[in-house]
GROMACS .gro file of C-alpha atoms in nm:
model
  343
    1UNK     CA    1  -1.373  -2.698   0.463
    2UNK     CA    2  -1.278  -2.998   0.624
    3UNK     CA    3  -1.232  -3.093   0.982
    4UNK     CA    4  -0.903  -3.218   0.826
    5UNK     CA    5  -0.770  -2.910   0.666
    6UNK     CA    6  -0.898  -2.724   1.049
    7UNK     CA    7  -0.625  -2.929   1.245
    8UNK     CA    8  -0.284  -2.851   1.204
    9UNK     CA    9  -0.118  -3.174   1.083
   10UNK     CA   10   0.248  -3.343   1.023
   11UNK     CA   11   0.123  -3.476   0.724
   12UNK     CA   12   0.185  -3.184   0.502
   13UNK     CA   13   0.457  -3.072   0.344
   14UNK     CA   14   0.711  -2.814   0.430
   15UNK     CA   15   0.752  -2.484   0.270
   16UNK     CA   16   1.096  -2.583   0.006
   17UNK     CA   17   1.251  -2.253   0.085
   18UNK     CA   18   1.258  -1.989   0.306
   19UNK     CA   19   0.945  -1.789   0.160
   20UNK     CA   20   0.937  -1.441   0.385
   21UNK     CA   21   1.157  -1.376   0.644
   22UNK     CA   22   0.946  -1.127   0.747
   23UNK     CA   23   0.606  -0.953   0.717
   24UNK     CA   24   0.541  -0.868   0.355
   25UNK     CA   25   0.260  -0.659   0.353
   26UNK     CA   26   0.274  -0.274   0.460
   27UNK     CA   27   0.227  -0.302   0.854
   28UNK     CA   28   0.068   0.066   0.829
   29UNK     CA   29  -0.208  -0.102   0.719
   30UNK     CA   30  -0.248  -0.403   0.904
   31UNK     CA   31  -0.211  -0.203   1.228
   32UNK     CA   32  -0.478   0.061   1.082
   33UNK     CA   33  -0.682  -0.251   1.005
   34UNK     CA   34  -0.662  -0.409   1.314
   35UNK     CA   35  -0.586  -0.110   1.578
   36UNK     CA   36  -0.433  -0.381   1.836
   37UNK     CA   37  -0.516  -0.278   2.224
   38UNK     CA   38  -0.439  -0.418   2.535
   39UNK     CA   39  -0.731  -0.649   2.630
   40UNK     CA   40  -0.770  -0.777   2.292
   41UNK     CA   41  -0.791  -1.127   2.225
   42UNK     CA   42  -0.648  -1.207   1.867
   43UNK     CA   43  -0.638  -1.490   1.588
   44UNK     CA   44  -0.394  -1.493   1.321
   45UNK     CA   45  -0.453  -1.685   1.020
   46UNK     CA   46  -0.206  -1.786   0.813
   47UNK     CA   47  -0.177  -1.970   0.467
   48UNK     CA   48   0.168  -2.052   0.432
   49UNK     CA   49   0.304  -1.784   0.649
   50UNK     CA   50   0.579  -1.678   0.911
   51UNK     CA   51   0.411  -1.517   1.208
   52UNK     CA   52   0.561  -1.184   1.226
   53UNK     CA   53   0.206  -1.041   1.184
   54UNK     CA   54   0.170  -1.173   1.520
   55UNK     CA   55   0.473  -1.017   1.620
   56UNK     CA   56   0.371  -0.651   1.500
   57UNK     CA   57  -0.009  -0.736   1.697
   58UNK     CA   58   0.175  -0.818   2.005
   59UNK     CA   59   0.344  -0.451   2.025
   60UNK     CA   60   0.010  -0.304   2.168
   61UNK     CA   61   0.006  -0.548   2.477
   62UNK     CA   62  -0.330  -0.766   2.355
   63UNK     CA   63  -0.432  -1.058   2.621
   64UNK     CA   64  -0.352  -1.314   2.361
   65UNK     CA   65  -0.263  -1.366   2.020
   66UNK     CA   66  -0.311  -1.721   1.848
   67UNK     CA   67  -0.146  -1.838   1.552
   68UNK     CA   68  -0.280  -2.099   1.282
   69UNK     CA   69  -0.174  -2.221   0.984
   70UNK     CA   70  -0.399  -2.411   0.779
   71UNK     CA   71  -0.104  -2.543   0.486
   72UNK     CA   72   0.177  -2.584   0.647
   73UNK     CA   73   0.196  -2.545   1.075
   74UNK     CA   74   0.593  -2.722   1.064
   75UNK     CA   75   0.689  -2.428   0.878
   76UNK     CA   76   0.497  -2.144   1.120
   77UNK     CA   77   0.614  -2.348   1.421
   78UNK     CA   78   1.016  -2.329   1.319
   79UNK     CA   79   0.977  -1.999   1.194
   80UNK     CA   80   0.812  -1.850   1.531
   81UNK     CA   81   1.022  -2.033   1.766
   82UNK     CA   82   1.352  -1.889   1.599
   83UNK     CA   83   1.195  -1.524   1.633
   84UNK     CA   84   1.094  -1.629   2.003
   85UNK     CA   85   1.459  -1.633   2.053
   86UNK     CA   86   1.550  -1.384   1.870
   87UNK     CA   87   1.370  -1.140   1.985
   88UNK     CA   88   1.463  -1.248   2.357
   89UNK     CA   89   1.787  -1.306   2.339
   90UNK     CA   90   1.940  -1.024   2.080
   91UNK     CA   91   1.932  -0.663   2.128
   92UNK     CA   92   1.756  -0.454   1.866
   93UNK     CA   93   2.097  -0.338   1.651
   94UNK     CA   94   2.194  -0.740   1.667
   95UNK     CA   95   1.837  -0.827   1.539
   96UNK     CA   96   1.810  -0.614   1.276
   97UNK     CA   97   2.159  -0.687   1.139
   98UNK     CA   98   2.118  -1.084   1.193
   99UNK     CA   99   1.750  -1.053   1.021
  100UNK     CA  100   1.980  -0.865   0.726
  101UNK     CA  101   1.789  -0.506   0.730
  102UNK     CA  102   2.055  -0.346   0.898
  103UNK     CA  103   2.462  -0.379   0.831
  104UNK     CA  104   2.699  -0.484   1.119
  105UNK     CA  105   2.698  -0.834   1.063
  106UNK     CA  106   2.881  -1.081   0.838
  107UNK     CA  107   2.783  -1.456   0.766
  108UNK     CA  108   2.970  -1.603   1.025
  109UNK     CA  109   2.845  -1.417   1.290
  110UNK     CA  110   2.466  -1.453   1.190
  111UNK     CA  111   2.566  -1.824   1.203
  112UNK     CA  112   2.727  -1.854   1.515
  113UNK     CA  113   2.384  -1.681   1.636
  114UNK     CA  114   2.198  -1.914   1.441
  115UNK     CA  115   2.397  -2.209   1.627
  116UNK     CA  116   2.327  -2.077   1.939
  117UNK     CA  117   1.997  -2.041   1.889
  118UNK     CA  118   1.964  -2.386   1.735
  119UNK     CA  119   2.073  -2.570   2.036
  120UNK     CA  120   1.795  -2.474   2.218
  121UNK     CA  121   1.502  -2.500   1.961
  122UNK     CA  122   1.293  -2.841   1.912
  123UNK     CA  123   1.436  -3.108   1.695
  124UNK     CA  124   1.180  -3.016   1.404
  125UNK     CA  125   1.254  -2.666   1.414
  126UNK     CA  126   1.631  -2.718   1.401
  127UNK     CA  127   1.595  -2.941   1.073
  128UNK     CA  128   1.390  -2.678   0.921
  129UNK     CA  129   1.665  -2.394   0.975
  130UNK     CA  130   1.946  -2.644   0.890
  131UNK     CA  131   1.777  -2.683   0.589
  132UNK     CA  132   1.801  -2.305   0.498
  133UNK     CA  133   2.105  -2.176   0.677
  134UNK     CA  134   2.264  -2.041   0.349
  135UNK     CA  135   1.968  -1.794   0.342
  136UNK     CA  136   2.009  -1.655   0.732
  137UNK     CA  137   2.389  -1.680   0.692
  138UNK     CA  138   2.340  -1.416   0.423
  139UNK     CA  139   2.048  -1.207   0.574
  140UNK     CA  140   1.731  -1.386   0.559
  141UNK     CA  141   1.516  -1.037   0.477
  142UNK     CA  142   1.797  -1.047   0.168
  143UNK     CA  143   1.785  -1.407   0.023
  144UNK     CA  144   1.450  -1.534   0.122
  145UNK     CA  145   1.177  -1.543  -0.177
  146UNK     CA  146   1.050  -1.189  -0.120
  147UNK     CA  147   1.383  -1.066  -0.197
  148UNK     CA  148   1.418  -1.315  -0.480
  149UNK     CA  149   1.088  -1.157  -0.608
  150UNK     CA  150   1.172  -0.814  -0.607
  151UNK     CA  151   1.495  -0.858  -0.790
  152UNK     CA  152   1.342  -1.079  -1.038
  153UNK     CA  153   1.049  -0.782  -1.067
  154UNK     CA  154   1.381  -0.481  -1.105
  155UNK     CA  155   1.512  -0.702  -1.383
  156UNK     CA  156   1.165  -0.764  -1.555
  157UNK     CA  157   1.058  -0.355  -1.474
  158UNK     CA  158   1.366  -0.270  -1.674
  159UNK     CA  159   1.353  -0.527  -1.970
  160UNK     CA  160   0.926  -0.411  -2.029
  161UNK     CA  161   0.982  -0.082  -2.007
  162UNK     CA  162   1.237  -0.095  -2.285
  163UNK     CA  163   1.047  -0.255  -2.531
  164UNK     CA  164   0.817  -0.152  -2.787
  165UNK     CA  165   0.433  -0.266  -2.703
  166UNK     CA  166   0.399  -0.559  -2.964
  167UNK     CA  167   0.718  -0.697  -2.757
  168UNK     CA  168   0.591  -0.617  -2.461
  169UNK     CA  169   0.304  -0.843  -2.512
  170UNK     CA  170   0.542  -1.128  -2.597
  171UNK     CA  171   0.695  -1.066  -2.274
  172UNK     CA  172   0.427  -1.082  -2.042
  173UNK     CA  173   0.350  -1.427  -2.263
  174UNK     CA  174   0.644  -1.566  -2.148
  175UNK     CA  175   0.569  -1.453  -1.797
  176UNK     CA  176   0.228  -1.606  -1.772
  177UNK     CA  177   0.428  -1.971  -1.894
  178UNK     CA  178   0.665  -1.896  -1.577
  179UNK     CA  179   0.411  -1.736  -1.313
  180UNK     CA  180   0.318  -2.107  -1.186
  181UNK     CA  181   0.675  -2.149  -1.051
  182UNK     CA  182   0.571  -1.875  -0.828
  183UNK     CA  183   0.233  -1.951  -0.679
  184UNK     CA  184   0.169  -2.217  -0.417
  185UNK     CA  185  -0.014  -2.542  -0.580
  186UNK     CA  186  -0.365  -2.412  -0.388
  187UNK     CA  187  -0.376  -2.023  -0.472
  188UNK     CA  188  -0.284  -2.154  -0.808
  189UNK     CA  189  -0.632  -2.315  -0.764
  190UNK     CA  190  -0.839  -2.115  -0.567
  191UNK     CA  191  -0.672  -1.708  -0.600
  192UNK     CA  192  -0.943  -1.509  -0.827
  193UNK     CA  193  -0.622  -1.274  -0.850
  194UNK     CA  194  -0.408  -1.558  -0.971
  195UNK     CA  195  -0.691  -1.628  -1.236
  196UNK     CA  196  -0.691  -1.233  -1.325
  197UNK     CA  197  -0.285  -1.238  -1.396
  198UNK     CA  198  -0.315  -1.574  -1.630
  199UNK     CA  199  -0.661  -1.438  -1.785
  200UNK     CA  200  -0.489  -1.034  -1.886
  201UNK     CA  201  -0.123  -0.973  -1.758
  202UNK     CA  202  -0.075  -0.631  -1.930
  203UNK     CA  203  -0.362  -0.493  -1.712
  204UNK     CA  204  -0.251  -0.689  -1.398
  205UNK     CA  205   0.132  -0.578  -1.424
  206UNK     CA  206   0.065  -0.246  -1.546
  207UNK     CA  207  -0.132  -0.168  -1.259
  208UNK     CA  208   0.114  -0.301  -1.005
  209UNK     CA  209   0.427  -0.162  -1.123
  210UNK     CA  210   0.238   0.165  -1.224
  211UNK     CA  211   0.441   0.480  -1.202
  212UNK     CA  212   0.703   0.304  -0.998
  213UNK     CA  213   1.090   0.326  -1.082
  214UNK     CA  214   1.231  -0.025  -1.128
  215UNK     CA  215   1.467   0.051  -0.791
  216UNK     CA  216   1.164   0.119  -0.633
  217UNK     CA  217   1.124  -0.280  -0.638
  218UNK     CA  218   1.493  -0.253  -0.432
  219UNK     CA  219   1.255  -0.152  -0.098
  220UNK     CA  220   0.944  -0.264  -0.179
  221UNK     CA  221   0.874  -0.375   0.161
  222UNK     CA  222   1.014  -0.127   0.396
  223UNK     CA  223   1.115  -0.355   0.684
  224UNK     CA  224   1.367  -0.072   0.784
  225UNK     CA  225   1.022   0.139   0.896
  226UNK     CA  226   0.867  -0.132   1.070
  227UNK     CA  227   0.782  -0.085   1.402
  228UNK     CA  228   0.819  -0.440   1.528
  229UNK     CA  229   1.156  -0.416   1.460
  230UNK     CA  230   1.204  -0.093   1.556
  231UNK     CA  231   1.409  -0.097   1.937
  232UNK     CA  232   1.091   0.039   2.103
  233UNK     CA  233   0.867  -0.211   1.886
  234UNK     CA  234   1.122  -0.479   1.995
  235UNK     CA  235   1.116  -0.417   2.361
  236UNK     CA  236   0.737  -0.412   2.352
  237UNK     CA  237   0.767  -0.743   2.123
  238UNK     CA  238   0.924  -0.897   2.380
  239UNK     CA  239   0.731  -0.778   2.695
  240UNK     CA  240   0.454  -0.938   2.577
  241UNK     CA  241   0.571  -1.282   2.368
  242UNK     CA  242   0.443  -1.512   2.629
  243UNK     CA  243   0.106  -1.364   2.524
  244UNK     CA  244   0.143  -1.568   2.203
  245UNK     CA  245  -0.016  -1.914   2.127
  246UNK     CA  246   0.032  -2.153   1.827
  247UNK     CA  247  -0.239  -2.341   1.797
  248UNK     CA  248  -0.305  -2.747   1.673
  249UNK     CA  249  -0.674  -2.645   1.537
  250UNK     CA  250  -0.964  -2.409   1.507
  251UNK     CA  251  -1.125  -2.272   1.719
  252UNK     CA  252  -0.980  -2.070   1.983
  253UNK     CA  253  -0.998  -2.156   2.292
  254UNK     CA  254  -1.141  -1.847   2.331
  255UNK     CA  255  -1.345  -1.594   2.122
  256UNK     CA  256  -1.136  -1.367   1.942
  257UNK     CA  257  -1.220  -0.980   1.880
  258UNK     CA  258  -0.984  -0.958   1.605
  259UNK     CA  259  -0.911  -1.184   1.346
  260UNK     CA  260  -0.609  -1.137   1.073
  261UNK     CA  261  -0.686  -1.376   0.761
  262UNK     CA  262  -0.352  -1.285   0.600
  263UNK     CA  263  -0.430  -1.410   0.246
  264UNK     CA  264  -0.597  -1.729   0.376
  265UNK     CA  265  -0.901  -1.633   0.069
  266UNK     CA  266  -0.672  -1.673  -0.250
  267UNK     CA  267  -0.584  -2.011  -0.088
  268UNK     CA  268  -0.933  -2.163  -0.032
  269UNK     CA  269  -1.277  -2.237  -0.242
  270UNK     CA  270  -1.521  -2.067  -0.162
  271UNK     CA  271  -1.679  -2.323   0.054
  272UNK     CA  272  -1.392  -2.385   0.234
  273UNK     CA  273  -1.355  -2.013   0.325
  274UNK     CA  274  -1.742  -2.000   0.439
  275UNK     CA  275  -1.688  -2.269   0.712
  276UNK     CA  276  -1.345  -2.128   0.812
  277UNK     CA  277  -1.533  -1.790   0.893
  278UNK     CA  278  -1.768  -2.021   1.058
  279UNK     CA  279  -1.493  -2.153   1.284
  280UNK     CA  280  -1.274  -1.837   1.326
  281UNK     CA  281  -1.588  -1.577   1.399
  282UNK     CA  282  -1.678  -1.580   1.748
  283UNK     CA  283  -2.041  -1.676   1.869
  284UNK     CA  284  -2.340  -1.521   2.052
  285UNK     CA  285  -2.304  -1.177   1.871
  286UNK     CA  286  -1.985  -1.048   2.001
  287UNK     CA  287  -1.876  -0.744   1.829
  288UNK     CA  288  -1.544  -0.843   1.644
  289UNK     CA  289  -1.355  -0.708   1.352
  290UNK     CA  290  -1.180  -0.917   1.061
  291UNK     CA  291  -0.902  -0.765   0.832
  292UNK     CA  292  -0.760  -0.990   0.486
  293UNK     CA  293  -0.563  -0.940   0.192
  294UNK     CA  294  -0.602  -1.063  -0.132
  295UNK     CA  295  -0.450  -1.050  -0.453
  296UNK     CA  296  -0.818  -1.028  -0.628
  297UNK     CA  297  -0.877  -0.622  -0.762
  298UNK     CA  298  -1.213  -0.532  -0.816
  299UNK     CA  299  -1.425  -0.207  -0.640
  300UNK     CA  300  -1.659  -0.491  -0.512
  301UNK     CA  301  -1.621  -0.716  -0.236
  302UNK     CA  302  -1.453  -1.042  -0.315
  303UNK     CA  303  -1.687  -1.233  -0.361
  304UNK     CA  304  -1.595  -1.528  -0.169
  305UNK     CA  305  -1.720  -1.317   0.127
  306UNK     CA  306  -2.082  -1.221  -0.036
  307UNK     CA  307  -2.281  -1.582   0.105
  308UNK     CA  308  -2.151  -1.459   0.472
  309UNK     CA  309  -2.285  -1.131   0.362
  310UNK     CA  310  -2.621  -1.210   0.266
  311UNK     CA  311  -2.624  -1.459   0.594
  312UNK     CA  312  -2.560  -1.157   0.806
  313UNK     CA  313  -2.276  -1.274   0.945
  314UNK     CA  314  -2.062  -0.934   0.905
  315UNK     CA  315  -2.062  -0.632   0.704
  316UNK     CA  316  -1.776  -0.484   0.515
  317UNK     CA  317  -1.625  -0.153   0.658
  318UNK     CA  318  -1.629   0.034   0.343
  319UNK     CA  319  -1.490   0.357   0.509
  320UNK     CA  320  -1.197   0.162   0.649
  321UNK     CA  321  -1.135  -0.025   0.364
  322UNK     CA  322  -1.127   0.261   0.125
  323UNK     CA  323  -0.840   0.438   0.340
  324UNK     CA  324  -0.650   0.077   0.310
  325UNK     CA  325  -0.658   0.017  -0.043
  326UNK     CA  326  -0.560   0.381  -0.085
  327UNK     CA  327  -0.253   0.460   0.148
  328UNK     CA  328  -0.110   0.095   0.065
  329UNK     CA  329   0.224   0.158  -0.050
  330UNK     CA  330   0.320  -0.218  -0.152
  331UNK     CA  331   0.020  -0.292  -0.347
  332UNK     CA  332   0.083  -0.678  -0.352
  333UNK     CA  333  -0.285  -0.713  -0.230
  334UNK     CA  334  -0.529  -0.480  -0.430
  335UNK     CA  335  -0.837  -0.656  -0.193
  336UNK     CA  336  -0.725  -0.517   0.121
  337UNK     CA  337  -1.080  -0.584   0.342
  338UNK     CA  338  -1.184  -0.479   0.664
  339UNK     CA  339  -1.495  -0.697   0.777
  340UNK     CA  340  -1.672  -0.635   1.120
  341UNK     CA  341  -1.977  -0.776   1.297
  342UNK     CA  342  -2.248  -0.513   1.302
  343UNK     CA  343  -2.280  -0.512   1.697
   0.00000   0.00000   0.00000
C-alpha cells in the first residue's frame, strides 16, 4: 500500500448516498470478537464506513478508540460528528426514533433535530448531511442503502423462489449484469467474494438466503437489539465519547491491542493489505488481537492473510472464529476472522 492511500485525504470522493446509517454487521459478534475492556487501546478500520463500530467498542469504557478510513475519511468524519451529537444531546427514546428504529417521530421533527444539530457541526460535515437530508428526514436506519438492500433482496427472495430452476438461472443472470451497481469501484476489484458472486451466483445466493423467509430480509440487521443503542448502551456511549479519535493517518499514536478491520480485505490487493497489517499491528511483540469480515466463504483462511501467516506475524484463532462464523445471524460476511499475535 501506499503512503498515499495511509493518509486520510480531501482528494477523494464522497460516499453518493447515505450507505449505512448504522452498524451492519451482527454486533454479537463483533463484541465476541473483540471483548472490549476498560484499558484497551483500540483501532478501527474502516473502508467506506460510518463509525458506529466504534460506538458499540466504546460501551466497555476502553482508554481510546481511533477511527480510520482509508476510501473516504469526509464521509466517516460527517457521519461521526452527527452521532457525537446525537448521542450527547438526545435521550435514548429521541435517538432511536430520530435514527428511525423506533416510532415517535415524524419527518419534521427528525429535521428540526437535524437543524439543530447542523448549526453546530463543521462546514464539511453540514454539506454532507444537507446533501442527504431526505434520507434522515425519513429515518436514516429506513432509507439509507442497507435498507434499500434488503427490500431489493424481499422482492428478489420472492420472485426466485417462484420460479422454476431453468428460470431461476436466468434470473440470477440478470443479477450478475446489475450486481456492479452495488459494489464500490475497489471491492469490485479486489473482494475474492465479489469474484465468487460474478464467477457462480446460484451457489453464492443460495447459501445466503438459505432457509430464510423473504420477510426475514425486513430485519436483517436487528438494530432494535443493539446494545449501543440500547438506553444503558447509550449512556455508556456517551460516558466515554471523548475517548474517541479520528485519525489523518496510520499509525496510531499509540499501539493498539485491538484492531477492527471492518471489511478493509475485500477492498485492498493483497499487497496493499500486507503493509496495512504492517502499519496497524503494533511493534515489539505486544500481544494484540485483530477481528475482520469479509465477504470471501471458504473453510480456509482468506488468503490475503496467509504471507503474514507464514511471516509469523499472527495466527488465526480457529476456536474463536469457528463460534463467529457459526452464531452469525446476518451472514453478509461468511469470512468472519479472528487473528491474534501468539504472545
Amino acid at each position: 500500500m501506499t503512503a498515499q492511500r495511509l493518509r486520510a485525504s480531501d482528494a477523494g470522493e464522497p460516499m453518493a448516498s447515505l450507505t449505512h446509517a448504522l452498524l451492519t454487521e451482527d454486533e454479537s459478534i463483533l463484541l465476541d470478537a473483540l471483548p472490549p475492556a476498560p484499558g484497551d487501546r483500540i483501532l478501527a478500520l474502516f473502508a467506506r464506513g460510518n463509525g458506529d463500530a466504534a460506538l458499540s467498542l466504546l460501551r466497555a469504557g476502553p482508554s481510546n478508540v481511533y477511527l480510520f478510513d482509508l476510501f473516504d475519511p469526509q464521509s466517516l468524519r460527517a457521519q461521526f460528528q452527527l452521532k457525537l451529537w446525537l448521542f450527547r444531546r438526545l435521550d435514548n427514546p429521541a435517538l432511536r426514533a430520530f435514527l428511525g428504529i423506533a416510532d415517535g417521530f415524524d419527518a419534521a421533527q427528525r429535521d428540526s433535530i437535524l437543524r439543530d444539530a447542523l448549526r453546530d457541526l463543521p462546514a464539511d460535515c453540514r454539506a454532507f448531511w444537507h446533501a442527504r437530508r431526505h434520507c434522515v428526514r425519513n429515518g436514516m436506519a429506513r432509507r439509507d442503502g442497507t435498507a434499500t438492500w434488503c427490500h431489493m433482496l424481499r422482492r428478489s427472495v420472492r420472485a426466485y423462489r417462484r420460479l422454476p430452476p431453468p428460470l431461476r438461472a436466468g434470473m440470477l443472470r440478470i443479477s450478475r449484469v446489475l450486481a456492479p451497481l452495488y459494489f464500490p469501484r475497489e471491492e469490485r476489484q479486489h473482494s475474492l467474494g465479489y469474484r465468487q458472486l460474478m464467477a457462480n451466483p446460484d451457489e453464492v445466493f443460495s447459501s445466503f438466503i438459505g432457509p430464510r423467509d423473504a420477510d426475514d430480509f425486513r430485519n436483517l440487521i436487528p438494530y432494535a437489539e443493539f446494545q449501543y443503542l440500547s438506553a444503558p448502551g447509550h449512556e455508556a456511549v456517551a460516558r466515554n465519547l471523548d475517548r474517541a479519535e479520528l485519525l489523518g493517518e496510520l499509525p496510531p499514536p499509540e499501539p493498539c491491542n485491538k484492531i477492527y478491520f471492518s471489511n478493509v480485505v475485500d477492498y485492498l490487493s493483497a499487497e496493499d493489505f500486507h503493509a496495512l497489517l504492517g502499519r496497524a499491528i503494533p511493534a515489539g511483540g505486544r500481544p494484540w488481537r485483530g477481528f475482520l469480515n469479509s465477504s470471501f466463504a471458504a473453510s480456509r483462511v482468506h488468503p490475503h492473510l496467509q504471507r503474514a501467516i507464514d511471516e509469523g506475524m499472527f495466527r488465526v484463532d480457529e476456536a474463536r472464529t469457528g463460534r463467529l462464523r457459526a452464531m452469525d445471524r446476518v451472514r453478509a460476511y461468511p469470512g468472519l476472522t479472528v487473528i491474534r499475535s501468539d504472545a
